[in-house]
Amino acid sequence: MPIQRRQFIKVLGAGALASTAGCVGTGSNSEQPAVAGETLTLTTTTSTYDTGLLDEIHSDFEEMYGVTVDAIAQGTGAALESARNGDSDVVMVHARGLEDEFMRNGYGINRRDLMFNDFVIVGPEDDPAGIQGMSSATDALTAIADAGATFVSRGDNSGTHTKELNLWEAAGTDPGGDWYQETGTGMGEALNIANQQGAYTLSDRGTFISQRSEVDLVILVQGPIEDGPEILANPYGILAVNPGVHDNANYDLAMAYIGWITSPGAQDAISNYTMNGEQLFYPEAVSEDPNFQQYVPQGWSSDSTDG
Amino acid sequence: MALESVAQLLPTVFEFSFREGYVPSIVYVSLYVSLVAVSLSTLFSIPVAVVLGFTEFPGKRFVQSVINTGMGFPSVVVGLVVLFAVSNQGPLGSLGLVFTKEAMIMSQFVLATPPITAISMAAIGGVDESVSEAARALGGTRVDVALVVLKEARYGIATAILAGFGRAISEVGSVLIVGGNITSAEGISKTRTLTTAIQLEARQGRYETAMVLGAVLVVLVLVVNALVLRLGDDGVSQR
């Protein structure tokens, strides 16, 4: 019943807006921030964009507030860089280390855990490195390196690329040589390139599922969603750009967006989004015991930076 | 509108479906950005070509070599420079142009200007001396002479404009950087052009879709070429 859901989301959205109204501007909650007609610039990763998730859920938000969302798919590193330059209002990314740095430097505020999926190691069916079903991601990478089997790396400073580098580091292997190919492309294209070369690559599960019909690659090492190693977890966060640093950042609208996308309605929409019958993302914002750590850089304590 | 009906036909021919309005909106953005950029570029380039073609001044050779260098200037670098200019940190940051059609027009203007200027200059330079001599003998002012020569060189100038248009509409790198390849959630393009849409489809391995968009782009360029050449001909055959 899409109509019912929409009304449900409307009510929640109004609630989210009312709750943010108190903490913007002068703190007067006598009237709601008038955001209608404005445009929110969201920089995000190729994985959220290429799966079609954003197009699917954004129309609800746009309708509710009478606004436009410009989603720009760049990869985590570039998305944060755009925000640093004041060219976006809100970022949706998946590399906690980079997000923490972004917050520590004062560019991002009000981070929220948004959703998660996981990473999988995919490769050709004949599996020349023999990693099928390994329960350790680092062992699998070591086996690929030892076999000198072609491995396609994103090489674009994205969240997936960052994760891949962390995995090599954990495996104690410094990848290099003819078998290791950096493409500098988005996830979708990296999968295509791996497919054409019969190569291995690390992919987020969402993009792989949405492209499964286009490629002959198979999942050889599962992530935590399918009981794989925890190291392959892939959590997404959402952050508002600090209006104190960039006064042109549309903070009211960014907070309305964060309020909306972490509301139960939008979180349901995320978990209901399937492709080829498979769920791509698992909502994480609504939880029984909210975790304070999601708002601040990991390991942060209130006395370390008292501004 | 023919485009609409083509767009309606596509899903039945191929095994994919564009959302309604997706292709027309992309075509519109492509044409709008490139035509505006090339028009502005023409208004800027033709006077420059005339001045360079008709006057001698110190440093003229230098200006010409700058224009010739510009013809081969990498479009991605142009995009990067425009991004720095319009980014909120940049000198034009206050205008809020980043990720807009206007920023795309700026970068295409920079790309289209050198070829239009250089080829127009060659066309003006190629007009027979006797034409301007005759115009002068008839008591024409410098402006009259220039107009006569321009009229004589119109075919070459049309070619110049087409070269600029070709460079603008077929360009991917810079419009991707400054425009951001944006569509609305309903699938209506804001800054997505045919070239960046092709890039996106190819990135996701949807090669058939990419091919269809590629065919649309080629047809578009051919149609614009035909129209401009007819204008350059004044609709009258010379021979």
XYZ file of C-alpha atoms in Angstrom:
546
model
C 0.000 0.000 0.000
C 2.247 2.809 -1.219
C -0.307 5.494 -0.405
C -0.517 4.504 3.216
C 3.240 4.336 3.465
C 3.585 7.759 1.953
C 1.195 9.246 4.473
C 3.046 7.480 7.226
C 6.297 8.962 5.979
C 4.659 12.391 5.693
C 3.686 12.337 9.325
C 7.129 11.161 10.352
C 8.777 13.740 8.144
C 6.765 16.501 9.728
C 7.927 15.171 13.078
C 11.528 15.103 11.927
C 11.232 18.649 10.656
C 9.639 19.851 13.857
C 12.391 18.206 15.847
C 15.097 19.861 13.776
C 13.325 23.199 13.808
C 14.336 23.630 17.406
C 18.035 23.329 16.721
C 18.521 25.520 13.678
C 18.948 29.226 13.270
C 18.108 31.213 16.332
C 16.612 28.282 18.131
C 13.134 29.683 17.876
C 10.702 26.942 17.129
C 7.815 29.271 16.463
C 7.946 28.578 12.748
C 9.360 25.811 10.646
C 12.328 26.535 8.409
C 10.919 27.288 4.995
C 12.858 24.948 2.765
C 10.291 24.550 -0.015
C 11.670 25.214 -3.459
C 15.264 24.777 -2.373
C 17.795 22.288 -3.650
C 19.798 19.884 -1.532
C 23.127 18.777 -2.965
C 24.038 15.283 -1.819
C 27.409 13.833 -2.710
C 27.508 10.103 -2.348
C 29.164 6.907 -3.494
C 28.741 5.083 -6.753
C 27.428 2.098 -4.798
C 24.350 3.868 -3.420
C 23.716 5.553 -6.742
C 24.243 2.683 -9.167
C 21.904 0.395 -7.250
C 19.041 2.823 -7.931
C 18.215 3.104 -4.227
C 18.342 6.892 -4.094
C 16.049 7.449 -7.062
C 13.613 5.045 -5.478
C 13.376 6.726 -2.081
C 14.098 10.386 -2.856
C 10.810 11.159 -4.542
C 9.062 10.762 -1.175
C 11.348 13.306 0.443
C 11.117 15.709 -2.480
C 7.334 15.550 -2.430
C 7.094 15.989 1.318
C 9.162 19.151 1.493
C 8.654 20.470 -2.011
C 12.413 20.407 -2.638
C 14.849 18.902 -5.110
C 17.681 16.551 -4.245
C 20.698 16.636 -6.549
C 22.520 13.361 -5.975
C 26.054 13.266 -7.318
C 27.810 9.908 -7.420
C 31.522 10.334 -6.830
C 32.989 7.739 -4.528
C 33.606 8.342 -0.830
C 36.873 10.268 -1.097
C 35.604 12.633 -3.773
C 32.223 13.050 -2.060
C 33.937 14.210 1.138
C 36.279 16.445 -0.873
C 33.321 18.178 -2.534
C 31.843 18.745 0.914
C 35.168 20.128 2.170
C 35.077 22.646 -0.655
C 31.550 23.650 0.303
C 30.051 22.220 -2.862
C 27.585 19.927 -1.156
C 25.207 20.089 1.808
C 25.139 16.499 2.945
C 27.286 13.396 2.331
C 26.353 9.714 2.321
C 29.508 7.617 2.434
C 30.997 4.370 3.705
C 34.495 4.718 5.103
C 34.384 5.372 8.818
C 38.039 6.359 9.031
C 37.579 9.065 6.398
C 34.305 10.177 7.993
C 36.021 10.529 11.386
C 38.780 12.629 9.882
C 36.155 14.775 8.140
C 34.417 15.384 11.483
C 37.645 15.976 13.415
C 38.602 18.665 10.940
C 35.296 20.365 11.632
C 33.758 19.973 8.183
C 31.050 17.493 9.087
C 28.596 17.389 11.968
C 25.659 15.314 13.166
C 26.802 12.054 11.683
C 24.295 9.234 11.842
C 24.598 5.517 11.183
C 22.355 5.004 8.191
C 22.447 1.461 6.869
C 24.825 -1.333 6.089
C 25.506 -4.064 3.638
C 28.734 -5.965 3.207
C 31.629 -6.553 0.895
C 32.149 -9.748 -1.031
C 35.130 -11.048 -2.958
C 33.956 -11.987 -6.426
C 35.794 -13.727 -9.200
C 35.539 -16.102 -12.133
C 33.726 -19.376 -11.627
C 36.827 -21.492 -12.295
C 38.531 -19.727 -9.365
C 42.226 -20.076 -10.312
C 43.395 -19.010 -6.855
C 41.086 -21.513 -5.140
C 39.510 -19.104 -2.647
C 35.942 -20.419 -2.896
C 34.283 -20.556 0.494
C 37.256 -19.286 2.497
C 36.134 -17.874 5.814
C 38.967 -15.361 6.023
C 39.112 -12.439 3.622
C 42.800 -11.857 4.258
C 43.653 -15.508 3.518
C 41.724 -15.198 0.274
C 43.667 -12.089 -0.773
C 46.941 -13.763 0.154
C 45.983 -16.752 -2.005
C 45.170 -14.440 -4.930
C 48.521 -12.672 -4.541
C 50.416 -15.965 -4.274
C 48.712 -17.324 -7.381
C 49.349 -14.061 -9.220
C 45.710 -14.156 -10.337
C 44.457 -10.907 -11.859
C 42.860 -8.645 -9.267
C 41.003 -5.471 -10.215
C 41.281 -2.633 -7.719
C 39.038 0.431 -7.797
C 42.054 2.634 -7.184
C 39.840 5.705 -6.797
C 39.993 6.529 -3.095
C 36.418 5.320 -2.668
C 35.045 3.557 0.395
C 35.461 0.191 -1.296
C 39.016 1.023 -2.324
C 39.811 2.125 1.232
C 38.432 -1.167 2.555
C 40.465 -3.125 0.022
C 43.688 -1.388 1.068
C 42.884 -2.116 4.714
C 42.418 -5.778 3.818
C 45.798 -5.977 2.052
C 47.372 -4.334 5.047
C 45.717 -6.837 7.381
C 46.893 -9.649 5.096
C 50.437 -8.329 5.347
C 50.756 -8.205 1.560
C 51.797 -5.231 -0.480
C 49.922 -5.772 -3.746
C 51.809 -5.028 -6.928
C 52.848 -6.606 -10.156
C 51.149 -7.363 -13.422
C 48.258 -9.155 -11.764
C 47.142 -6.108 -9.738
C 45.236 -3.601 -11.846
C 43.941 -0.266 -10.608
C 41.104 1.003 -12.781
C 40.200 4.311 -11.154
C 36.536 3.724 -11.897
C 33.236 3.260 -10.108
C 32.173 -0.120 -8.731
C 30.006 -1.007 -11.703
C 32.773 -0.460 -14.191
C 35.320 -2.267 -12.039
C 32.997 -5.300 -12.056
C 32.758 -5.075 -15.833
C 36.509 -4.915 -16.209
C 36.997 -7.838 -13.826
C 34.376 -9.751 -15.769
C 36.099 -9.174 -19.105
C 39.453 -10.253 -17.718
C 38.258 -13.181 -15.632
C 39.666 -11.358 -12.604
C 38.923 -11.121 -8.890
C 37.702 -7.951 -7.253
C 36.250 -6.667 -3.996
C 32.705 -5.385 -4.420
C 29.953 -4.148 -2.182
C 27.151 -6.694 -2.255
C 24.571 -4.161 -3.439
C 26.314 -3.210 -6.657
C 27.189 -6.828 -7.351
C 23.569 -7.933 -6.991
C 22.323 -5.117 -9.170
C 24.801 -6.088 -11.867
C 24.783 -9.839 -11.472
C 22.844 -10.333 -14.683
C 25.475 -8.440 -16.687
C 28.518 -10.391 -15.495
C 29.674 -14.009 -15.178
C 31.412 -13.426 -11.861
C 30.352 -15.272 -8.720
C 30.693 -14.552 -5.014
C 33.616 -16.616 -3.702
C 34.048 -15.132 -0.236
C 30.937 -13.979 1.605
C 30.600 -11.018 3.937
C 28.946 -10.945 7.368
C 25.400 -10.800 5.953
C 25.929 -14.380 4.766
C 27.959 -15.352 7.880
C 31.256 -14.246 6.401
C 34.044 -12.509 8.341
C 33.156 -9.307 10.217
C 36.034 -7.485 8.521
C 33.901 -7.318 5.366
C 31.136 -5.277 7.019
C 30.166 -2.172 5.086
C 28.371 0.472 7.162
C 27.103 3.685 5.569
C 26.977 6.987 7.407
C 25.313 10.284 6.654
C 26.760 13.661 7.663
C 25.700 17.277 7.382
C 28.227 19.842 6.206
C 29.078 22.241 9.028
C 27.396 25.591 8.311
C 29.950 27.222 10.615
C 32.656 26.383 8.080
C 30.628 26.904 4.922
C 27.890 29.455 5.428
C 26.458 28.598 2.026
C 25.723 25.021 3.108
C 21.992 24.437 3.258
C 22.018 23.191 6.830
C 18.274 23.311 7.488
C 17.545 21.169 4.487
C 20.479 18.850 5.207
C 19.144 18.214 8.706
C 15.622 17.736 7.389
C 17.068 15.150 5.009
C 19.021 13.375 7.747
C 15.937 13.426 9.953
C 13.866 11.970 7.159
C 16.284 9.267 5.986
C 16.858 8.023 9.548
C 13.118 7.981 10.283
C 11.343 4.622 10.517
C 9.437 5.257 7.288
C 12.481 5.901 5.131
C 14.381 3.130 6.900
C 11.553 0.758 5.946
C 11.767 1.985 2.372
C 15.489 1.161 2.408
C 14.925 -2.368 3.682
C 12.081 -2.882 1.196
C 14.287 -1.933 -1.736
C 15.154 -5.118 -3.553
C 16.785 -5.981 -6.810
C 16.298 -9.337 -8.498
C 14.415 -10.283 -5.331
C 17.378 -9.584 -3.047
C 17.577 -6.949 -0.356
C 20.538 -4.624 -0.974
C 20.759 -2.493 2.162
C 19.927 -3.100 5.808
C 18.718 -0.072 7.787
C 20.686 0.812 10.874
C 19.417 4.176 12.077
C 16.459 2.995 14.131
C 17.688 0.856 16.990
C 16.684 -0.095 20.505
C 19.848 1.153 22.075
C 21.104 4.175 20.161
C 24.835 4.316 20.046
C 26.376 7.658 20.936
C 29.530 6.805 18.998
C 27.692 7.295 15.720
C 27.560 11.067 16.184
C 31.243 11.642 16.849
C 34.586 10.380 15.604
C 35.356 6.946 17.028
C 37.272 7.130 20.293
C 36.184 10.722 20.864
C 35.504 11.856 24.393
C 34.007 15.121 25.528
C 37.142 16.329 27.311
C 39.475 15.759 24.356
C 38.212 18.745 22.402
C 36.255 21.192 24.452
C 35.583 24.091 22.131
C 7.686 15.650 -31.288
C 9.729 13.001 -33.054
C 12.076 12.528 -30.112
C 9.172 11.601 -27.874
C 7.961 8.935 -30.239
C 11.464 7.528 -30.666
C 11.835 7.424 -26.890
C 8.481 5.634 -26.649
C 9.607 3.102 -29.229
C 12.937 2.270 -27.615
C 11.667 0.076 -24.755
C 9.685 -2.060 -27.183
C 12.702 -2.649 -29.395
C 15.201 -3.387 -26.667
C 15.016 -5.273 -23.415
C 15.185 -2.329 -21.115
C 12.965 0.520 -20.177
C 13.869 4.128 -19.778
C 11.694 6.005 -17.439
C 9.347 8.329 -19.203
C 10.930 11.614 -20.135
C 14.454 10.410 -19.381
C 15.846 10.441 -22.900
C 14.107 13.643 -24.064
C 15.332 15.485 -20.980
C 18.907 14.333 -21.593
C 18.710 15.359 -25.241
C 17.321 18.723 -24.163
C 20.158 19.328 -21.684
C 22.780 18.298 -24.266
C 21.367 20.591 -26.921
C 20.667 23.480 -24.570
C 24.155 23.507 -23.061
C 26.008 23.028 -26.348
C 23.908 25.426 -28.418
C 24.063 28.205 -25.832
C 27.805 27.693 -25.386
C 28.459 27.648 -29.129
C 26.239 30.705 -29.750
C 28.068 32.707 -27.089
C 31.354 31.429 -28.416
C 30.417 32.473 -31.967
C 29.448 35.987 -30.839
C 32.857 36.220 -29.175
C 34.966 34.461 -31.800
C 33.813 36.037 -35.071
C 34.701 39.640 -34.071
C 38.055 38.375 -32.783
C 38.648 36.552 -36.065
C 37.705 39.648 -38.044
C 40.015 41.887 -36.037
C 42.867 39.409 -36.356
C 42.162 38.906 -40.036
C 42.063 42.577 -40.938
C 44.581 44.298 -38.735
C 48.281 44.082 -38.099
C 49.553 44.702 -34.586
C 52.530 43.667 -32.526
C 51.902 40.381 -30.747
C 49.421 39.182 -33.344
C 51.440 36.045 -33.983
C 51.428 35.327 -30.267
C 47.635 35.631 -30.098
C 47.335 33.296 -33.057
C 49.588 30.719 -31.453
C 47.535 30.908 -28.241
C 44.374 30.201 -30.253
C 46.017 27.316 -32.062
C 47.209 25.859 -28.767
C 43.680 26.198 -27.406
C 42.380 23.973 -30.183
C 44.278 21.076 -28.714
C 43.672 21.925 -25.088
C 42.538 18.870 -23.076
C 38.884 19.220 -22.165
C 39.317 17.534 -18.798
C 41.772 20.237 -17.766
C 39.305 22.902 -18.887
C 36.689 21.203 -16.702
C 39.076 21.185 -13.778
C 39.886 24.876 -14.151
C 36.193 25.784 -14.438
C 35.481 23.647 -11.353
C 38.102 25.554 -9.368
C 36.600 28.821 -10.595
C 32.973 28.030 -9.719
C 33.535 25.878 -6.626
C 32.353 27.568 -3.468
C 36.014 28.041 -2.540
C 36.813 29.600 -5.899
C 36.680 33.188 -7.167
C 33.138 32.747 -8.550
C 31.977 30.675 -5.588
C 29.395 33.191 -4.468
C 27.409 32.628 -7.670
C 26.665 29.022 -6.694
C 27.310 27.683 -10.188
C 28.931 24.376 -9.321
C 26.965 21.347 -10.628
C 24.728 23.498 -12.852
C 24.121 23.868 -16.582
C 25.732 27.322 -16.421
C 29.036 25.815 -15.312
C 28.804 23.323 -18.175
C 28.182 26.181 -20.605
C 31.273 27.943 -19.274
C 33.528 24.962 -19.884
C 32.068 24.289 -23.336
C 32.490 27.965 -24.233
C 36.188 27.696 -23.425
C 36.412 24.499 -25.476
C 34.530 25.768 -28.522
C 36.106 29.225 -28.825
C 39.580 28.282 -30.162
C 38.406 26.129 -33.083
C 35.693 28.623 -34.068
C 38.158 31.526 -33.990
C 40.950 29.708 -35.787
C 38.835 28.229 -38.574
C 36.935 31.519 -39.084
C 40.271 33.315 -39.350
C 41.422 30.865 -41.989
C 38.159 31.322 -43.886
C 38.435 35.132 -43.757
C 42.072 34.975 -44.770
C 41.140 32.761 -47.691
C 38.747 35.281 -49.249
C 40.205 36.613 -52.495
C 41.947 39.988 -52.190
C 39.925 41.305 -55.122
C 36.721 41.111 -53.093
C 37.908 43.507 -50.413
C 39.671 45.666 -53.029
C 36.408 46.029 -54.934
C 34.451 46.835 -51.786
C 36.985 49.494 -50.877
C 36.977 50.929 -54.405
C 33.215 51.333 -54.175
C 33.785 53.603 -51.183
C 32.924 51.108 -48.462
C 33.926 51.844 -44.884
C 36.026 49.305 -42.994
C 32.846 47.826 -41.546
C 31.323 47.474 -45.012
C 34.436 45.742 -46.262
C 34.444 43.384 -43.282
C 30.784 42.503 -43.872
C 31.380 41.777 -47.537
C 34.315 39.544 -46.690
C 32.315 37.773 -43.963
C 29.510 37.116 -46.440
C 32.036 35.686 -48.851
C 33.550 33.498 -46.117
C 30.223 32.319 -44.680
C 30.681 28.717 -45.708
C 34.011 28.508 -43.953
C 32.542 30.221 -40.899
C 29.668 27.743 -40.813
C 32.276 24.998 -40.839
C 34.045 26.732 -37.951
C 30.850 26.901 -35.896
C 30.208 23.228 -36.575
C 33.697 22.310 -35.458
C 33.040 24.157 -32.207
C 29.663 22.496 -31.794
C 31.185 19.101 -32.480
C 33.779 19.647 -29.810
C 31.187 20.868 -27.318
C 28.478 18.244 -27.705
C 30.762 15.226 -27.897
C 32.752 16.150 -24.818
C 32.522 14.000 -21.661
C 35.263 14.827 -19.196
C 34.638 18.458 -18.378
C 30.827 18.339 -18.222
C 31.076 15.347 -15.910
C 33.391 17.264 -13.577
C 31.540 20.579 -13.493
C 27.992 19.293 -14.042
C 27.932 16.215 -11.823
C 25.724 14.087 -14.122
C 22.564 14.862 -12.108
C 19.040 13.662 -12.705
C 16.033 14.154 -10.486
C 14.575 11.187 -8.610
C 11.943 10.983 -11.354
C 14.696 10.498 -13.914
C 14.533 13.961 -15.448
C 17.971 15.280 -16.334
C 19.338 18.385 -14.682
C 22.970 18.193 -15.789
C 23.114 14.799 -17.484
C 24.020 14.978 -21.142
C 24.033 12.252 -23.762
C 27.771 11.754 -23.345
C 27.693 11.471 -19.559
C 24.619 9.233 -19.745
C 26.515 6.947 -22.146
C 29.428 6.904 -19.739
C 27.086 5.973 -16.868
C 25.385 3.170 -18.824
C 28.719 1.764 -19.986
C 30.018 1.930 -16.415
C 27.163 -0.307 -15.343
C 27.593 -2.719 -18.218
C 24.333 -1.779 -19.939
C 25.958 -1.633 -23.340
C 22.744 -1.852 -25.393
C 21.341 1.201 -23.664
C 24.631 2.992 -24.163
C 24.557 2.138 -27.866
C 21.037 3.522 -28.263
C 22.022 6.779 -26.576
C 25.114 6.852 -28.777
C 22.945 6.517 -31.880
C 20.742 9.373 -30.647
C 23.842 11.532 -30.191
C 25.157 10.780 -33.678
C 21.775 11.556 -35.251
C 21.629 14.813 -33.304
C 25.039 15.909 -34.553
C 24.140 15.025 -38.150
C 20.878 16.984 -37.954
C 22.577 20.067 -36.522
C 25.307 19.829 -39.168
C 22.768 19.652 -41.970
C 20.845 22.635 -40.622
C 23.917 24.828 -40.164
C 25.328 24.017 -43.595
C 22.016 24.948 -45.182
C 22.112 28.266 -43.358
C 25.682 28.788 -44.519
C 24.449 28.154 -48.027
C 21.664 30.669 -47.526
C 19.524 27.927 -48.963
C 20.853 28.959 -52.363
C 23.142 26.753 -54.337
C 26.280 28.619 -55.384
C 27.136 26.662 -58.458
